[in-house]
Amino acid sequence: MSLSRTATGSTPVHTTPFVEIDRARWASLAPNMQNPLTDAEIVQLRGLGDRMDIAEVAEVYLPLSRLLSLYVANAKKLHDSTQSFLGESSARTPFVIGVAGSVAAGKSTVSRLLRELMARWPDTPRVELITTDGFLYPNEELERRGIMHRKGFPEAYDRRSLLRFITEVKSGADEVRAPFYSHMQYNIVPDASIVVRRPDVLIVEGLNVLQPALAGHLTIADLFDFSIYVDARTDDIAHWFEERFMALQRGAFSNPNSYFNVFAELSEQEARDKARYFWTEVNEPNLRENIRPTRARAKLVLRKERDHTVSKVLLRKI
């Protein structure tokens, strides 16, 4: 956002590349769309601590899926027109959507929900979702480089392999494989992979997917047809992170195979102290230094309130 002056040269006004749309107006943009998801399906899709409900889907994500379907349809028209101009005939390549945001902001829920909604549109029955976790360096490599404490920061990812993966998908390769990341093991699983086979839409979800390129280089954001940033106040995200950590400490961490099993026997206060430590020493610096600065690069920003509901949508002007 910047300041400029009016025609009289006296009153400063705010200028922005985004159209800001409040929730009520956004919901009115798709008033007659039927929600294809049941309450049970929504519960399965939402992340730990997220309060996504059927009203949120109807008022926020159905209109978003409709907008995305329009972008996909127009990308197809542009492809067909370009092929006609060139006198060629080739298959349309996948439409790629990037979803960025902080740890605990809810970007995984948004991505899963969009995958299900977009698969219901007639032009995009095949929708795949990939997370950039699979392109983190294995823990052994992070330890070797001395950056295990910076897991999730841009330098912790094999960005060359991630770029190669997106490039192959975008080029229309029949089959592309991505490494598999286990949240239970907190590490890449050797000899396991996720296979993507020519989807209509590929959703790429991750902390740093909107990072700008180094001088003279290509970045994965350059290959996105659309990008979304899930935004919230830092204090709210910190609260969500702490509550999610507490829920995991009472649940998944108790699994003896969990990497975080060492935290299972902590008292409530000890667990909260540990969560706050992880937030202030790792996740908040990453948000402040690397993630939030990329927000303005998104084509659409979902602004969330403390209860996880979206209050505003910012859409980049065309």
GROMACS .gro file of C-alpha atoms in nm:
model
  318
    1MET     CA    1   0.000   0.000   0.000
    2SER     CA    2   0.122   0.351  -0.077
    3LEU     CA    3   0.008   0.711  -0.054
    4SER     CA    4  -0.066   0.946  -0.341
    5ARG     CA    5  -0.237   1.283  -0.377
    6THR     CA    6  -0.573   1.372  -0.524
    7ALA     CA    7  -0.613   1.591  -0.832
    8THR     CA    8  -0.607   1.902  -0.609
    9GLY     CA    9  -0.276   1.794  -0.464
   10SER     CA   10  -0.392   1.843  -0.107
   11THR     CA   11  -0.542   1.527   0.038
   12PRO     CA   12  -0.335   1.207   0.058
   13VAL     CA   13  -0.524   0.891  -0.037
   14HIS     CA   14  -0.437   0.526  -0.001
   15THR     CA   15  -0.366   0.329  -0.317
   16THR     CA   16  -0.363  -0.049  -0.332
   17PRO     CA   17  -0.350  -0.315  -0.601
   18PHE     CA   18  -0.635  -0.500  -0.423
   19VAL     CA   19  -1.012  -0.468  -0.414
   20GLU     CA   20  -1.122  -0.514  -0.052
   21ILE     CA   21  -1.449  -0.705  -0.017
   22ASP     CA   22  -1.623  -0.753   0.316
   23ARG     CA   23  -1.773  -1.090   0.402
   24ALA     CA   24  -2.137  -0.997   0.340
   25ARG     CA   25  -2.065  -0.867  -0.009
   26TRP     CA   26  -1.839  -1.162  -0.088
   27ALA     CA   27  -2.109  -1.409   0.019
   28SER     CA   28  -2.361  -1.231  -0.205
   29LEU     CA   29  -2.151  -1.302  -0.514
   30ALA     CA   30  -2.269  -1.664  -0.524
   31PRO     CA   31  -2.613  -1.655  -0.358
   32ASN     CA   32  -2.770  -1.951  -0.536
   33MET     CA   33  -2.482  -2.198  -0.530
   34GLN     CA   34  -2.559  -2.527  -0.359
   35ASN     CA   35  -2.304  -2.651  -0.107
   36PRO     CA   36  -2.194  -2.998  -0.225
   37LEU     CA   37  -2.033  -3.089   0.110
   38THR     CA   38  -2.202  -3.234   0.415
   39ASP     CA   39  -2.130  -3.138   0.776
   40ALA     CA   40  -1.946  -3.468   0.822
   41GLU     CA   41  -1.722  -3.403   0.521
   42ILE     CA   42  -1.639  -3.054   0.649
   43VAL     CA   43  -1.540  -3.195   0.988
   44GLN     CA   44  -1.304  -3.437   0.814
   45LEU     CA   45  -1.149  -3.160   0.605
   46ARG     CA   46  -1.084  -2.901   0.872
   47GLY     CA   47  -0.757  -2.888   1.062
   48LEU     CA   48  -0.702  -2.931   1.433
   49GLY     CA   49  -0.844  -2.626   1.613
   50ASP     CA   50  -1.013  -2.488   1.303
   51ARG     CA   51  -1.384  -2.408   1.339
   52MET     CA   52  -1.483  -2.435   0.976
   53ASP     CA   53  -1.858  -2.496   0.946
   54ILE     CA   54  -2.116  -2.519   0.670
   55ALA     CA   55  -2.192  -2.145   0.686
   56GLU     CA   56  -1.824  -2.060   0.635
   57VAL     CA   57  -1.809  -2.291   0.335
   58ALA     CA   58  -2.123  -2.140   0.181
   59GLU     CA   59  -2.031  -1.776   0.242
   60VAL     CA   60  -1.657  -1.780   0.175
   61TYR     CA   61  -1.532  -2.089  -0.006
   62LEU     CA   62  -1.812  -2.155  -0.252
   63PRO     CA   63  -1.770  -1.805  -0.400
   64LEU     CA   64  -1.394  -1.860  -0.404
   65SER     CA   65  -1.430  -2.190  -0.587
   66ARG     CA   66  -1.659  -2.018  -0.838
   67LEU     CA   67  -1.403  -1.743  -0.896
   68LEU     CA   68  -1.129  -2.002  -0.944
   69SER     CA   69  -1.347  -2.192  -1.191
   70LEU     CA   70  -1.379  -1.870  -1.394
   71TYR     CA   71  -1.000  -1.830  -1.397
   72VAL     CA   72  -0.959  -2.192  -1.510
   73ALA     CA   73  -1.218  -2.148  -1.787
   74ASN     CA   74  -1.050  -1.833  -1.913
   75ALA     CA   75  -0.709  -1.998  -1.900
   76LYS     CA   76  -0.855  -2.270  -2.126
   77LYS     CA   77  -0.988  -2.008  -2.368
   78LEU     CA   78  -0.650  -1.835  -2.377
   79HIS     CA   79  -0.479  -2.169  -2.440
   80ASP     CA   80  -0.715  -2.250  -2.727
   81SER     CA   81  -0.673  -1.903  -2.879
   82THR     CA   82  -0.296  -1.925  -2.853
   83GLN     CA   83  -0.291  -2.269  -3.015
   84SER     CA   84  -0.509  -2.138  -3.295
   85PHE     CA   85  -0.276  -1.842  -3.344
   86LEU     CA   86   0.027  -2.071  -3.358
   87GLY     CA   87  -0.148  -2.322  -3.581
   88GLU     CA   88  -0.075  -2.596  -3.331
   89SER     CA   89  -0.274  -2.846  -3.128
   90SER     CA   90  -0.159  -2.954  -2.785
   91ALA     CA   91  -0.322  -3.052  -2.457
   92ARG     CA   92  -0.387  -2.785  -2.197
   93THR     CA   93  -0.148  -2.800  -1.902
   94PRO     CA   94  -0.266  -2.808  -1.538
   95PHE     CA   95  -0.388  -2.489  -1.370
   96VAL     CA   96  -0.165  -2.439  -1.065
   97ILE     CA   97  -0.280  -2.264  -0.746
   98GLY     CA   98  -0.044  -2.167  -0.464
   99VAL     CA   99  -0.170  -2.137  -0.106
  100ALA     CA  100   0.058  -1.962   0.144
  101GLY     CA  101   0.041  -1.851   0.505
  102SER     CA  102   0.183  -1.906   0.852
  103VAL     CA  103   0.199  -2.224   1.052
  104ALA     CA  104  -0.144  -2.270   1.221
  105ALA     CA  105  -0.316  -2.007   1.001
  106GLY     CA  106  -0.540  -2.270   0.841
  107LYS     CA  107  -0.390  -2.291   0.492
  108SER     CA  108  -0.406  -2.673   0.494
  109THR     CA  109  -0.780  -2.665   0.565
  110VAL     CA  110  -0.830  -2.406   0.290
  111SER     CA  111  -0.634  -2.620   0.044
  112ARG     CA  112  -0.821  -2.941   0.125
  113LEU     CA  113  -1.153  -2.762   0.102
  114LEU     CA  114  -1.073  -2.606  -0.234
  115ARG     CA  115  -0.962  -2.945  -0.365
  116GLU     CA  116  -1.303  -3.091  -0.281
  117LEU     CA  117  -1.504  -2.795  -0.408
  118MET     CA  118  -1.315  -2.749  -0.734
  119ALA     CA  119  -1.344  -3.120  -0.813
  120ARG     CA  120  -1.722  -3.063  -0.827
  121TRP     CA  121  -1.692  -2.815  -1.114
  122PRO     CA  122  -1.741  -2.975  -1.459
  123ASP     CA  123  -1.418  -2.835  -1.609
  124THR     CA  124  -1.194  -2.952  -1.321
  125PRO     CA  125  -1.288  -3.304  -1.208
  126ARG     CA  126  -0.927  -3.401  -1.136
  127VAL     CA  127  -0.777  -3.185  -0.861
  128GLU     CA  128  -0.454  -3.280  -0.683
  129LEU     CA  129  -0.303  -3.130  -0.368
  130ILE     CA  130   0.064  -3.129  -0.279
  131THR     CA  131   0.234  -2.973   0.022
  132THR     CA  132   0.587  -2.841   0.018
  133ASP     CA  133   0.668  -3.040   0.335
  134GLY     CA  134   0.781  -3.320   0.106
  135PHE     CA  135   1.055  -3.095  -0.027
  136LEU     CA  136   1.210  -3.022   0.310
  137TYR     CA  137   1.559  -3.161   0.334
  138PRO     CA  138   1.567  -3.482   0.543
  139ASN     CA  139   1.647  -3.421   0.910
  140GLU     CA  140   1.988  -3.577   0.862
  141GLU     CA  141   2.073  -3.318   0.596
  142LEU     CA  142   1.935  -3.033   0.806
  143GLU     CA  143   2.154  -3.149   1.093
  144ARG     CA  144   2.457  -3.170   0.864
  145ARG     CA  145   2.396  -2.813   0.748
  146GLY     CA  146   2.339  -2.691   1.103
  147ILE     CA  147   1.989  -2.560   1.027
  148MET     CA  148   1.763  -2.813   1.200
  149HIS     CA  149   1.643  -2.527   1.423
  150ARG     CA  150   1.532  -2.342   1.108
  151LYS     CA  151   1.309  -2.615   0.969
  152GLY     CA  152   1.033  -2.439   0.775
  153PHE     CA  153   1.254  -2.144   0.679
  154PRO     CA  154   1.324  -2.105   0.304
  155GLU     CA  155   1.677  -2.249   0.330
  156ALA     CA  156   1.540  -2.575   0.478
  157TYR     CA  157   1.376  -2.671   0.147
  158ASP     CA  158   1.523  -2.834  -0.159
  159ARG     CA  159   1.393  -2.550  -0.374
  160ARG     CA  160   1.558  -2.682  -0.688
  161SER     CA  161   1.371  -3.013  -0.662
  162LEU     CA  162   1.045  -2.833  -0.583
  163LEU     CA  163   1.085  -2.607  -0.885
  164ARG     CA  164   1.165  -2.908  -1.103
  165PHE     CA  165   0.852  -3.086  -0.978
  166ILE     CA  166   0.620  -2.790  -1.052
  167THR     CA  167   0.787  -2.734  -1.388
  168GLU     CA  168   0.726  -3.095  -1.492
  169VAL     CA  169   0.363  -3.080  -1.382
  170LYS     CA  170   0.312  -2.748  -1.559
  171SER     CA  171   0.475  -2.880  -1.875
  172GLY     CA  172   0.213  -3.156  -1.896
  173ALA     CA  173   0.422  -3.458  -1.794
  174ASP     CA  174   0.213  -3.775  -1.766
  175GLU     CA  175   0.343  -3.861  -1.420
  176VAL     CA  176   0.546  -3.665  -1.165
  177ARG     CA  177   0.656  -3.789  -0.822
  178ALA     CA  178   0.707  -3.588  -0.504
  179PRO     CA  179   0.875  -3.706  -0.182
  180PHE     CA  180   0.645  -3.808   0.104
  181TYR     CA  181   0.671  -3.631   0.441
  182SER     CA  182   0.548  -3.793   0.762
  183HIS     CA  183   0.428  -3.556   1.033
  184MET     CA  184   0.442  -3.849   1.273
  185GLN     CA  185   0.811  -3.907   1.201
  186TYR     CA  186   0.875  -3.536   1.137
  187ASN     CA  187   1.086  -3.638   0.841
  188ILE     CA  188   1.094  -3.746   0.478
  189VAL     CA  189   1.005  -4.113   0.436
  190PRO     CA  190   1.269  -4.290   0.221
  191ASP     CA  191   1.141  -4.470  -0.091
  192ALA     CA  192   0.789  -4.326  -0.049
  193SER     CA  193   0.636  -4.076  -0.290
  194ILE     CA  194   0.320  -3.899  -0.398
  195VAL     CA  195   0.231  -3.939  -0.765
  196VAL     CA  196   0.062  -3.663  -0.963
  197ARG     CA  197  -0.085  -3.764  -1.300
  198ARG     CA  198  -0.189  -3.476  -1.525
  199PRO     CA  199  -0.454  -3.313  -1.304
  200ASP     CA  200  -0.683  -3.037  -1.424
  201VAL     CA  201  -0.579  -2.838  -1.119
  202LEU     CA  202  -0.280  -2.872  -0.887
  203ILE     CA  203  -0.294  -2.697  -0.549
  204VAL     CA  204   0.049  -2.632  -0.395
  205GLU     CA  205   0.032  -2.551  -0.022
  206GLY     CA  206   0.321  -2.431   0.187
  207LEU     CA  207   0.472  -2.164   0.410
  208ASN     CA  208   0.701  -2.008   0.154
  209VAL     CA  209   0.542  -2.081  -0.184
  210LEU     CA  210   0.524  -1.709  -0.271
  211GLN     CA  211   0.893  -1.639  -0.209
  212PRO     CA  212   1.045  -1.416  -0.480
  213ALA     CA  213   1.321  -1.552  -0.696
  214LEU     CA  214   1.686  -1.478  -0.654
  215ALA     CA  215   1.822  -1.247  -0.924
  216GLY     CA  216   1.816  -1.416  -1.260
  217HIS     CA  217   1.639  -1.729  -1.137
  218LEU     CA  218   1.291  -1.876  -1.168
  219THR     CA  219   1.079  -1.951  -0.861
  220ILE     CA  220   0.772  -2.171  -0.818
  221ALA     CA  221   0.548  -1.865  -0.775
  222ASP     CA  222   0.632  -1.777  -1.136
  223LEU     CA  223   0.451  -2.096  -1.240
  224PHE     CA  224   0.129  -2.030  -1.045
  225ASP     CA  225  -0.184  -1.935  -1.234
  226PHE     CA  226  -0.345  -1.813  -0.911
  227SER     CA  227  -0.223  -1.765  -0.556
  228ILE     CA  228  -0.391  -1.729  -0.216
  229TYR     CA  229  -0.252  -1.600   0.113
  230VAL     CA  230  -0.427  -1.696   0.438
  231ASP     CA  231  -0.383  -1.397   0.668
  232ALA     CA  232  -0.450  -1.324   1.035
  233ARG     CA  233  -0.314  -1.111   1.319
  234THR     CA  234   0.010  -1.242   1.467
  235ASP     CA  235  -0.139  -1.267   1.817
  236ASP     CA  236  -0.426  -1.478   1.685
  237ILE     CA  237  -0.195  -1.715   1.499
  238ALA     CA  238   0.020  -1.749   1.810
  239HIS     CA  239  -0.292  -1.843   2.008
  240TRP     CA  240  -0.397  -2.100   1.745
  241PHE     CA  241  -0.047  -2.249   1.739
  242GLU     CA  242  -0.042  -2.287   2.117
  243GLU     CA  243  -0.386  -2.447   2.131
  244ARG     CA  244  -0.299  -2.682   1.847
  245PHE     CA  245   0.022  -2.784   2.024
  246MET     CA  246  -0.178  -2.855   2.341
  247ALA     CA  247  -0.430  -3.068   2.149
  248LEU     CA  248  -0.147  -3.264   1.986
  249GLN     CA  249   0.027  -3.306   2.321
  250ARG     CA  250  -0.288  -3.466   2.459
  251GLY     CA  251  -0.335  -3.680   2.147
  252ALA     CA  252  -0.088  -3.755   1.868
  253PHE     CA  253   0.224  -3.694   2.079
  254SER     CA  254   0.125  -3.986   2.302
  255ASN     CA  255   0.192  -4.225   2.013
  256PRO     CA  256   0.528  -4.391   2.093
  257ASN     CA  257   0.621  -4.364   1.723
  258SER     CA  258   0.574  -3.987   1.723
  259TYR     CA  259   0.885  -3.771   1.691
  260PHE     CA  260   0.728  -3.547   1.958
  261ASN     CA  261   0.657  -3.828   2.205
  262VAL     CA  262   0.915  -3.668   2.436
  263PHE     CA  263   0.657  -3.396   2.508
  264ALA     CA  264   0.373  -3.634   2.593
  265GLU     CA  265   0.438  -3.639   2.969
  266LEU     CA  266   0.481  -3.264   3.015
  267SER     CA  267   0.248  -3.089   3.255
  268GLU     CA  268   0.000  -2.845   3.102
  269GLN     CA  269   0.212  -2.546   3.200
  270GLU     CA  270   0.531  -2.709   3.073
  271ALA     CA  271   0.359  -2.789   2.742
  272ARG     CA  272   0.235  -2.431   2.706
  273ASP     CA  273   0.582  -2.299   2.781
  274LYS     CA  274   0.725  -2.530   2.515
  275ALA     CA  275   0.465  -2.419   2.259
  276ARG     CA  276   0.540  -2.053   2.329
  277TYR     CA  277   0.911  -2.120   2.294
  278PHE     CA  278   0.862  -2.282   1.952
  279TRP     CA  279   0.643  -1.991   1.846
  280THR     CA  280   0.873  -1.708   1.956
  281GLU     CA  281   1.200  -1.874   1.852
  282VAL     CA  282   1.098  -2.040   1.524
  283ASN     CA  283   0.754  -1.974   1.382
  284GLU     CA  284   0.709  -1.605   1.457
  285PRO     CA  285   1.051  -1.508   1.314
  286ASN     CA  286   0.976  -1.712   1.002
  287LEU     CA  287   0.638  -1.540   0.968
  288ARG     CA  288   0.787  -1.195   1.020
  289GLU     CA  289   1.098  -1.238   0.805
  290ASN     CA  290   0.986  -1.465   0.522
  291ILE     CA  291   0.616  -1.545   0.504
  292ARG     CA  292   0.423  -1.223   0.567
  293PRO     CA  293   0.644  -1.017   0.332
  294THR     CA  294   0.511  -1.234   0.046
  295ARG     CA  295   0.145  -1.154   0.121
  296ALA     CA  296   0.127  -0.872  -0.135
  297ARG     CA  297   0.240  -1.115  -0.406
  298ALA     CA  298  -0.081  -1.317  -0.378
  299LYS     CA  299  -0.374  -1.265  -0.612
  300LEU     CA  300  -0.619  -1.313  -0.326
  301VAL     CA  301  -0.588  -1.268   0.050
  302LEU     CA  302  -0.826  -1.430   0.300
  303ARG     CA  303  -0.826  -1.222   0.620
  304LYS     CA  304  -0.927  -1.426   0.924
  305GLU     CA  305  -1.050  -1.321   1.267
  306ARG     CA  306  -0.961  -1.482   1.603
  307ASP     CA  307  -1.243  -1.738   1.568
  308HIS     CA  308  -1.097  -1.848   1.230
  309THR     CA  309  -1.383  -1.693   1.030
  310VAL     CA  310  -1.293  -1.493   0.720
  311SER     CA  311  -1.401  -1.129   0.756
  312LYS     CA  312  -1.256  -0.983   0.437
  313VAL     CA  313  -1.130  -1.091   0.097
  314LEU     CA  314  -0.870  -0.887  -0.088
  315LEU     CA  315  -0.864  -0.958  -0.462
  316ARG     CA  316  -0.591  -0.823  -0.685
  317LYS     CA  317  -0.721  -0.577  -0.943
  318ILE     CA  318  -0.706  -0.679  -1.307
   0.00000   0.00000   0.00000
